[in-house]
Amino acid sequence: MTSPEADQSQHQAQPASVSPSASSVPSSTPASDADTGAPADGPREQERTGDNEGERPEARLEQAVRAAEQALIEFEIAVETFRVEVENFSRLHHQKLGPMYARLDELDAQIAEAKAARTGAPEDIRAAHEARARVMPMPGVEELFHGWMGSEGLFPEAAAMLTEQPVRPPERVRPSEEARRLYRELARRAHPDLAQDEDERKRRDEFIARVNAAYGRGDEALLRELSAEWDAGPLPAERSPSPSEELYARLEWLSQRKELLTLVARELEEGAIGAMLRLAPDDPDRLLDEIAEQLLAQVAEREAELARLLAEG
């Protein structure tokens, strides 16, 4: 997929760019009709003046807030979509390629030990000890908690068990097109930022958390069930007209939220997994296969080198 910041640029209405400027607030001075030749007090001018008088002062500002809200929601969808791919890629990378990396470390240690045994040189002995230390590192948080907890908290499988949710690892890095379509539709309809009060926001927060979990597993069936559940749920209250000061505060909050999401997106993109995903934006699952092929070739090279050293010794 395209990165969140690249995806963000495709939307013209951006939260940070919508500000309570002159372009967002109705002008109190009618536009000139000099270019049309109509007199200032003619029918067209009277018609325009009448329209302006009938429009509430906050109307344009409300439109700017709505546009900023929709742009922020689209950006959040892009960031969350990319976060899911980064998380799934990381888990599948560890699951599928971890044994190959472990095998390479073991071969490197055996090669270093074979060289040290043959030469007896202090530097070779030191290199052998260092290589063996890499194979047997100090136990990490994951080992101490036996697969239940990592450095960033409970593993998804452990959290699912504690919350009585199905325990299922992702099947692939990028969920299916149908899962992505259902996720985007639900995120746009049930987004917490569309709530009008705290009770509604809490309901939406809890619902979106379930949507995110289902999307992270690529569970199309559950996403369809959630869509039907939302359709059958209570309708959100209609948005009532807000005073202009609340609209300005809303715009400011949207701008700050967008800046925070931009930082999150940048961290994801600049991380090791994000950088790997950029190598194969169209098919990240194929990237895992390519890395596996490279690792297998390296394993074969190390095994041949180790066999040669043992034969010479």
mmCIF file of C-alpha atoms in Angstrom:
data_model
loop_
_atom_site.group_PDB
_atom_site.id
_atom_site.type_symbol
_atom_site.label_atom_id
_atom_site.label_comp_id
_atom_site.label_asym_id
_atom_site.label_seq_id
_atom_site.Cartn_x
_atom_site.Cartn_y
_atom_site.Cartn_z
ATOM 1 C CA MET A 1 0.000 0.000 0.000
ATOM 2 C CA THR A 2 1.076 3.579 -0.259
ATOM 3 C CA SER A 3 2.411 5.088 2.941
ATOM 4 C CA PRO A 4 0.021 7.127 5.105
ATOM 5 C CA GLU A 5 1.705 10.436 4.332
ATOM 6 C CA ALA A 6 1.599 9.735 0.598
ATOM 7 C CA ASP A 7 -2.025 8.660 0.873
ATOM 8 C CA GLN A 8 -2.776 11.806 2.831
ATOM 9 C CA SER A 9 -1.604 14.039 -0.018
ATOM 10 C CA GLN A 10 -4.330 12.621 -2.247
ATOM 11 C CA HIS A 11 -7.016 14.346 -0.201
ATOM 12 C CA GLN A 12 -7.421 18.018 -0.920
ATOM 13 C CA ALA A 13 -9.180 18.903 2.299
ATOM 14 C CA GLN A 14 -6.590 18.495 5.077
ATOM 15 C CA PRO A 15 -7.256 19.286 8.733
ATOM 16 C CA ALA A 16 -4.087 21.326 9.175
ATOM 17 C CA SER A 17 -4.743 23.421 6.096
ATOM 18 C CA VAL A 18 -8.262 24.391 7.176
ATOM 19 C CA SER A 19 -7.962 27.421 9.360
ATOM 20 C CA PRO A 20 -10.379 30.145 10.435
ATOM 21 C CA SER A 21 -9.029 32.511 7.812
ATOM 22 C CA ALA A 22 -10.823 34.955 5.588
ATOM 23 C CA SER A 23 -11.545 32.143 3.154
ATOM 24 C CA SER A 24 -13.355 30.187 5.886
ATOM 25 C CA VAL A 25 -15.559 32.989 7.160
ATOM 26 C CA PRO A 26 -18.266 34.737 5.078
ATOM 27 C CA SER A 27 -17.167 38.143 3.916
ATOM 28 C CA SER A 28 -19.286 41.071 5.035
ATOM 29 C CA THR A 29 -18.483 42.946 1.803
ATOM 30 C CA PRO A 30 -20.469 41.859 -1.280
ATOM 31 C CA ALA A 31 -18.491 40.948 -4.383
ATOM 32 C CA SER A 32 -18.234 43.529 -7.129
ATOM 33 C CA ASP A 33 -20.198 43.140 -10.401
ATOM 34 C CA ALA A 34 -17.830 45.346 -12.335
ATOM 35 C CA ASP A 35 -16.793 42.457 -14.554
ATOM 36 C CA THR A 36 -20.394 41.784 -15.611
ATOM 37 C CA GLY A 37 -21.390 45.408 -16.149
ATOM 38 C CA ALA A 38 -24.364 45.101 -13.784
ATOM 39 C CA PRO A 39 -24.982 48.126 -11.540
ATOM 40 C CA ALA A 40 -24.133 47.754 -7.870
ATOM 41 C CA ASP A 41 -27.761 48.183 -6.860
ATOM 42 C CA GLY A 42 -29.163 45.989 -9.653
ATOM 43 C CA PRO A 43 -31.221 42.824 -9.286
ATOM 44 C CA ARG A 44 -28.201 40.512 -9.153
ATOM 45 C CA GLU A 45 -26.622 42.474 -6.301
ATOM 46 C CA GLN A 46 -29.904 42.514 -4.407
ATOM 47 C CA GLU A 47 -30.267 38.758 -4.918
ATOM 48 C CA ARG A 48 -26.743 38.075 -3.638
ATOM 49 C CA THR A 49 -27.276 40.337 -0.634
ATOM 50 C CA GLY A 50 -30.475 38.518 0.216
ATOM 51 C CA ASP A 51 -28.697 35.156 0.042
ATOM 52 C CA ASN A 52 -25.940 36.333 2.366
ATOM 53 C CA GLU A 53 -28.433 37.682 4.857
ATOM 54 C CA GLY A 54 -30.211 34.320 4.958
ATOM 55 C CA GLU A 55 -27.011 32.355 5.612
ATOM 56 C CA ARG A 56 -25.953 31.795 9.210
ATOM 57 C CA PRO A 57 -22.576 33.378 10.128
ATOM 58 C CA GLU A 58 -21.166 29.965 11.089
ATOM 59 C CA ALA A 59 -22.266 28.198 7.884
ATOM 60 C CA ARG A 60 -18.958 28.331 6.046
ATOM 61 C CA LEU A 61 -17.033 27.573 9.209
ATOM 62 C CA GLU A 62 -19.180 24.498 9.771
ATOM 63 C CA GLN A 63 -18.454 23.354 6.220
ATOM 64 C CA ALA A 64 -14.731 23.792 6.858
ATOM 65 C CA VAL A 65 -15.000 21.710 10.047
ATOM 66 C CA ARG A 66 -16.904 18.940 8.229
ATOM 67 C CA ALA A 67 -14.304 18.861 5.467
ATOM 68 C CA ALA A 68 -11.486 18.759 8.034
ATOM 69 C CA GLU A 69 -13.203 15.940 9.937
ATOM 70 C CA GLN A 70 -13.575 13.815 6.817
ATOM 71 C CA ALA A 71 -9.963 14.454 5.790
ATOM 72 C CA LEU A 72 -8.754 13.458 9.257
ATOM 73 C CA ILE A 73 -10.830 10.266 9.196
ATOM 74 C CA GLU A 74 -9.347 9.308 5.817
ATOM 75 C CA PHE A 75 -5.847 9.966 7.159
ATOM 76 C CA GLU A 76 -6.531 7.883 10.278
ATOM 77 C CA ILE A 77 -7.759 5.039 8.067
ATOM 78 C CA ALA A 78 -4.535 5.207 6.028
ATOM 79 C CA VAL A 79 -2.358 5.223 9.161
ATOM 80 C CA GLU A 80 -4.240 2.330 10.787
ATOM 81 C CA THR A 81 -4.137 0.327 7.544
ATOM 82 C CA PHE A 82 -0.371 0.773 7.355
ATOM 83 C CA ARG A 83 0.031 -0.017 11.076
ATOM 84 C CA VAL A 84 -1.787 -3.326 10.611
ATOM 85 C CA GLU A 85 0.510 -4.245 7.718
ATOM 86 C CA VAL A 86 3.617 -3.335 9.730
ATOM 87 C CA GLU A 87 2.418 -5.395 12.717
ATOM 88 C CA ASN A 88 1.417 -8.398 10.603
ATOM 89 C CA PHE A 89 4.658 -8.279 8.631
ATOM 90 C CA SER A 90 6.662 -8.150 11.859
ATOM 91 C CA ARG A 91 4.851 -11.160 13.329
ATOM 92 C CA LEU A 92 5.011 -13.215 10.138
ATOM 93 C CA HIS A 93 8.646 -12.219 9.613
ATOM 94 C CA HIS A 94 9.500 -13.573 13.078
ATOM 95 C CA GLN A 95 7.348 -16.666 12.632
ATOM 96 C CA LYS A 96 8.521 -17.672 9.150
ATOM 97 C CA LEU A 97 12.085 -16.387 9.080
ATOM 98 C CA GLY A 98 13.083 -16.576 12.742
ATOM 99 C CA PRO A 99 14.311 -20.197 12.477
ATOM 100 C CA MET A 100 16.442 -19.287 9.454
ATOM 101 C CA TYR A 101 18.100 -16.397 11.296
ATOM 102 C CA ALA A 102 18.710 -18.721 14.262
ATOM 103 C CA ARG A 103 20.292 -21.290 11.935
ATOM 104 C CA LEU A 104 22.581 -18.647 10.430
ATOM 105 C CA ASP A 105 23.691 -17.529 13.909
ATOM 106 C CA GLU A 106 24.447 -21.127 14.881
ATOM 107 C CA LEU A 107 26.445 -21.726 11.699
ATOM 108 C CA ASP A 108 28.406 -18.502 12.232
ATOM 109 C CA ALA A 109 29.253 -19.647 15.777
ATOM 110 C CA GLN A 110 30.360 -23.095 14.578
ATOM 111 C CA ILE A 111 32.488 -21.557 11.797
ATOM 112 C CA ALA A 112 34.153 -19.184 14.284
ATOM 113 C CA GLU A 113 34.760 -22.034 16.723
ATOM 114 C CA ALA A 114 36.266 -24.197 13.959
ATOM 115 C CA LYS A 115 38.638 -21.386 12.991
ATOM 116 C CA ALA A 116 39.615 -20.795 16.641
ATOM 117 C CA ALA A 117 40.267 -24.512 17.180
ATOM 118 C CA ARG A 118 42.471 -24.658 14.090
ATOM 119 C CA THR A 119 44.520 -21.488 14.674
ATOM 120 C CA GLY A 120 44.422 -21.039 18.466
ATOM 121 C CA ALA A 121 44.846 -17.294 17.875
ATOM 122 C CA PRO A 122 43.495 -15.071 20.691
ATOM 123 C CA GLU A 123 41.506 -12.934 18.256
ATOM 124 C CA ASP A 124 39.874 -16.018 16.720
ATOM 125 C CA ILE A 125 39.021 -17.365 20.190
ATOM 126 C CA ARG A 126 37.488 -14.015 21.139
ATOM 127 C CA ALA A 127 35.496 -13.946 17.884
ATOM 128 C CA ALA A 128 34.238 -17.472 18.581
ATOM 129 C CA HIS A 129 33.068 -16.497 22.063
ATOM 130 C CA GLU A 130 31.267 -13.450 20.677
ATOM 131 C CA ALA A 131 29.583 -15.506 17.956
ATOM 132 C CA ARG A 132 28.435 -18.093 20.491
ATOM 133 C CA ALA A 133 27.092 -15.349 22.752
ATOM 134 C CA ARG A 134 24.893 -14.127 19.911
ATOM 135 C CA VAL A 135 23.380 -17.600 19.648
ATOM 136 C CA MET A 136 22.625 -17.772 23.364
ATOM 137 C CA PRO A 137 21.516 -14.258 24.362
ATOM 138 C CA MET A 138 20.159 -13.268 27.752
ATOM 139 C CA PRO A 139 16.478 -14.231 28.078
ATOM 140 C CA GLY A 140 14.129 -11.481 26.981
ATOM 141 C CA VAL A 141 10.734 -10.460 28.274
ATOM 142 C CA GLU A 142 9.061 -12.791 25.770
ATOM 143 C CA GLU A 143 10.899 -15.827 27.181
ATOM 144 C CA LEU A 144 10.333 -14.876 30.809
ATOM 145 C CA PHE A 145 6.597 -14.614 30.246
ATOM 146 C CA HIS A 146 6.446 -17.690 27.982
ATOM 147 C CA GLY A 147 4.886 -16.032 24.964
ATOM 148 C CA TRP A 148 2.297 -14.065 26.914
ATOM 149 C CA MET A 149 3.971 -10.689 27.128
ATOM 150 C CA GLY A 150 6.584 -8.748 25.168
ATOM 151 C CA SER A 151 8.348 -5.444 25.656
ATOM 152 C CA GLU A 152 5.249 -3.629 24.358
ATOM 153 C CA GLY A 153 2.688 -5.485 26.490
ATOM 154 C CA LEU A 154 0.476 -8.516 26.002
ATOM 155 C CA PHE A 155 0.822 -10.376 22.723
ATOM 156 C CA PRO A 156 -2.360 -10.265 20.600
ATOM 157 C CA GLU A 157 -2.935 -13.986 21.131
ATOM 158 C CA ALA A 158 -2.692 -13.608 24.923
ATOM 159 C CA ALA A 159 -4.998 -10.589 24.911
ATOM 160 C CA ALA A 160 -7.493 -12.508 22.787
ATOM 161 C CA MET A 161 -7.496 -15.405 25.256
ATOM 162 C CA LEU A 162 -8.048 -13.119 28.238
ATOM 163 C CA THR A 163 -10.951 -11.360 26.487
ATOM 164 C CA GLU A 164 -12.446 -14.628 25.200
ATOM 165 C CA GLN A 165 -11.800 -13.619 21.593
ATOM 166 C CA PRO A 166 -10.735 -16.179 18.967
ATOM 167 C CA VAL A 167 -6.979 -16.806 19.076
ATOM 168 C CA ARG A 168 -5.836 -16.613 15.481
ATOM 169 C CA PRO A 169 -2.612 -15.210 14.032
ATOM 170 C CA PRO A 170 -2.791 -13.231 10.783
ATOM 171 C CA GLU A 171 -2.767 -15.340 7.658
ATOM 172 C CA ARG A 172 -0.940 -12.742 5.592
ATOM 173 C CA VAL A 173 0.552 -9.255 5.813
ATOM 174 C CA ARG A 174 -2.142 -7.447 3.839
ATOM 175 C CA PRO A 175 -5.788 -8.328 4.504
ATOM 176 C CA SER A 176 -7.975 -9.118 1.487
ATOM 177 C CA GLU A 177 -9.536 -6.419 -0.674
ATOM 178 C CA GLU A 178 -12.959 -7.233 0.766
ATOM 179 C CA ALA A 179 -11.680 -6.929 4.336
ATOM 180 C CA ARG A 180 -10.066 -3.603 3.491
ATOM 181 C CA ARG A 181 -13.292 -2.349 1.895
ATOM 182 C CA LEU A 182 -15.395 -3.386 4.907
ATOM 183 C CA TYR A 183 -12.880 -1.845 7.304
ATOM 184 C CA ARG A 184 -12.805 1.510 5.512
ATOM 185 C CA GLU A 185 -16.603 1.616 5.339
ATOM 186 C CA LEU A 186 -16.984 0.881 9.051
ATOM 187 C CA ALA A 187 -14.249 3.324 10.027
ATOM 188 C CA ARG A 188 -15.932 6.128 8.084
ATOM 189 C CA ARG A 189 -19.384 5.413 9.505
ATOM 190 C CA ALA A 190 -18.535 4.637 13.140
ATOM 191 C CA HIS A 191 -15.538 6.894 13.713
ATOM 192 C CA PRO A 192 -15.487 8.288 17.287
ATOM 193 C CA ASP A 193 -14.824 11.813 16.038
ATOM 194 C CA LEU A 194 -18.367 11.891 14.643
ATOM 195 C CA ALA A 195 -19.876 11.497 18.127
ATOM 196 C CA GLN A 196 -21.946 14.338 19.573
ATOM 197 C CA ASP A 197 -21.594 13.474 23.264
ATOM 198 C CA GLU A 198 -19.411 11.402 25.584
ATOM 199 C CA ASP A 199 -21.771 8.415 25.698
ATOM 200 C CA GLU A 200 -21.836 8.224 21.915
ATOM 201 C CA ARG A 201 -18.045 8.595 21.749
ATOM 202 C CA LYS A 202 -17.584 5.745 24.240
ATOM 203 C CA ARG A 203 -19.891 3.497 22.209
ATOM 204 C CA ARG A 204 -17.994 4.308 19.024
ATOM 205 C CA ASP A 205 -14.578 3.839 20.676
ATOM 206 C CA GLU A 206 -15.510 0.361 21.856
ATOM 207 C CA PHE A 207 -16.995 -0.574 18.491
ATOM 208 C CA ILE A 208 -14.002 0.681 16.480
ATOM 209 C CA ALA A 209 -11.653 -1.280 18.764
ATOM 210 C CA ARG A 210 -13.519 -4.449 17.734
ATOM 211 C CA VAL A 211 -13.373 -3.383 14.083
ATOM 212 C CA ASN A 212 -9.610 -2.823 14.304
ATOM 213 C CA ALA A 213 -9.072 -6.231 15.921
ATOM 214 C CA ALA A 214 -11.112 -7.980 13.218
ATOM 215 C CA TYR A 215 -9.274 -6.121 10.466
ATOM 216 C CA GLY A 216 -5.902 -6.954 11.996
ATOM 217 C CA ARG A 217 -6.792 -10.649 11.643
ATOM 218 C CA GLY A 218 -8.245 -10.119 8.168
ATOM 219 C CA ASP A 219 -11.560 -11.600 9.391
ATOM 220 C CA GLU A 220 -14.053 -10.775 6.627
ATOM 221 C CA ALA A 221 -16.930 -12.670 8.268
ATOM 222 C CA LEU A 222 -16.571 -10.791 11.542
ATOM 223 C CA LEU A 223 -16.301 -7.458 9.712
ATOM 224 C CA ARG A 224 -19.592 -8.230 7.946
ATOM 225 C CA GLU A 225 -21.193 -9.075 11.291
ATOM 226 C CA LEU A 226 -19.937 -5.798 12.740
ATOM 227 C CA SER A 227 -21.335 -3.917 9.752
ATOM 228 C CA ALA A 228 -24.758 -5.486 10.316
ATOM 229 C CA GLU A 229 -24.501 -4.715 14.029
ATOM 230 C CA TRP A 230 -23.794 -1.066 13.330
ATOM 231 C CA ASP A 231 -26.714 -0.892 10.902
ATOM 232 C CA ALA A 232 -29.030 -2.237 13.594
ATOM 233 C CA GLY A 233 -27.650 -0.004 16.348
ATOM 234 C CA PRO A 234 -28.967 3.358 17.532
ATOM 235 C CA LEU A 235 -28.651 6.180 15.069
ATOM 236 C CA PRO A 236 -26.254 8.953 16.096
ATOM 237 C CA ALA A 237 -27.856 12.191 17.138
ATOM 238 C CA GLU A 238 -28.092 14.832 14.449
ATOM 239 C CA ARG A 239 -25.460 17.518 14.631
ATOM 240 C CA SER A 240 -26.917 20.669 16.082
ATOM 241 C CA PRO A 241 -25.629 24.124 15.042
ATOM 242 C CA SER A 242 -22.568 25.084 17.081
ATOM 243 C CA PRO A 243 -21.400 28.563 18.073
ATOM 244 C CA SER A 244 -18.465 29.868 16.076
ATOM 245 C CA GLU A 245 -16.080 29.647 19.035
ATOM 246 C CA GLU A 246 -16.747 25.894 19.342
ATOM 247 C CA LEU A 247 -16.116 25.490 15.634
ATOM 248 C CA TYR A 248 -12.789 27.314 15.896
ATOM 249 C CA ALA A 249 -11.805 25.087 18.833
ATOM 250 C CA ARG A 250 -12.816 22.030 16.810
ATOM 251 C CA LEU A 251 -10.606 23.111 13.919
ATOM 252 C CA GLU A 252 -7.690 23.592 16.292
ATOM 253 C CA TRP A 253 -8.198 20.113 17.779
ATOM 254 C CA LEU A 254 -8.396 18.555 14.306
ATOM 255 C CA SER A 255 -5.144 20.265 13.338
ATOM 256 C CA GLN A 256 -3.375 18.973 16.462
ATOM 257 C CA ARG A 257 -4.750 15.486 15.912
ATOM 258 C CA LYS A 258 -3.480 15.500 12.344
ATOM 259 C CA GLU A 259 -0.005 16.551 13.505
ATOM 260 C CA LEU A 260 0.026 13.666 16.011
ATOM 261 C CA LEU A 261 -1.022 11.181 13.319
ATOM 262 C CA THR A 262 1.689 12.529 11.038
ATOM 263 C CA LEU A 263 4.285 11.710 13.714
ATOM 264 C CA VAL A 264 2.851 8.208 14.126
ATOM 265 C CA ALA A 265 2.922 7.670 10.368
ATOM 266 C CA ARG A 266 6.518 8.880 10.157
ATOM 267 C CA GLU A 267 7.620 6.520 12.937
ATOM 268 C CA LEU A 268 5.972 3.599 11.146
ATOM 269 C CA GLU A 269 7.556 4.492 7.809
ATOM 270 C CA GLU A 270 11.027 5.092 9.228
ATOM 271 C CA GLY A 271 11.076 1.887 11.292
ATOM 272 C CA ALA A 272 12.876 -1.207 10.065
ATOM 273 C CA ILE A 273 9.657 -3.024 9.098
ATOM 274 C CA GLY A 274 8.188 0.054 7.432
ATOM 275 C CA ALA A 275 11.349 0.438 5.364
ATOM 276 C CA MET A 276 11.083 -3.206 4.302
ATOM 277 C CA LEU A 277 7.439 -2.791 3.322
ATOM 278 C CA ARG A 278 8.354 0.140 1.077
ATOM 279 C CA LEU A 279 10.493 -2.281 -0.939
ATOM 280 C CA ALA A 280 7.344 -4.137 -2.023
ATOM 281 C CA PRO A 281 4.348 -1.795 -1.698
ATOM 282 C CA ASP A 282 2.198 -3.838 -4.090
ATOM 283 C CA ASP A 283 2.806 -7.317 -2.623
ATOM 284 C CA PRO A 284 4.365 -7.358 0.852
ATOM 285 C CA ASP A 285 3.673 -11.085 1.233
ATOM 286 C CA ARG A 286 5.924 -11.811 -1.727
ATOM 287 C CA LEU A 287 8.699 -9.886 0.048
ATOM 288 C CA LEU A 288 8.693 -12.482 2.847
ATOM 289 C CA ASP A 289 9.186 -15.235 0.270
ATOM 290 C CA GLU A 290 12.074 -13.348 -1.348
ATOM 291 C CA ILE A 291 13.799 -12.803 2.004
ATOM 292 C CA ALA A 292 13.340 -16.500 2.811
ATOM 293 C CA GLU A 293 15.017 -17.471 -0.480
ATOM 294 C CA GLN A 294 17.970 -15.199 0.307
ATOM 295 C CA LEU A 295 18.314 -16.648 3.813
ATOM 296 C CA LEU A 296 18.227 -20.205 2.495
ATOM 297 C CA ALA A 297 21.038 -19.334 0.084
ATOM 298 C CA GLN A 298 23.079 -17.866 2.957
ATOM 299 C CA VAL A 299 22.465 -20.975 5.060
ATOM 300 C CA ALA A 300 23.739 -23.157 2.209
ATOM 301 C CA GLU A 301 26.871 -21.007 1.875
ATOM 302 C CA ARG A 302 27.591 -21.176 5.625
ATOM 303 C CA GLU A 303 27.083 -24.949 5.693
ATOM 304 C CA ALA A 304 29.499 -25.384 2.792
ATOM 305 C CA GLU A 305 32.083 -23.177 4.531
ATOM 306 C CA LEU A 306 31.689 -25.078 7.788
ATOM 307 C CA ALA A 307 32.092 -28.440 5.985
ATOM 308 C CA ARG A 308 35.261 -27.164 4.294
ATOM 309 C CA LEU A 309 36.762 -25.988 7.613
ATOM 310 C CA LEU A 310 35.978 -29.278 9.344
ATOM 311 C CA ALA A 311 37.455 -31.239 6.452
ATOM 312 C CA GLU A 312 40.645 -29.173 6.560
ATOM 313 C CA GLY A 313 40.931 -29.545 10.307
#
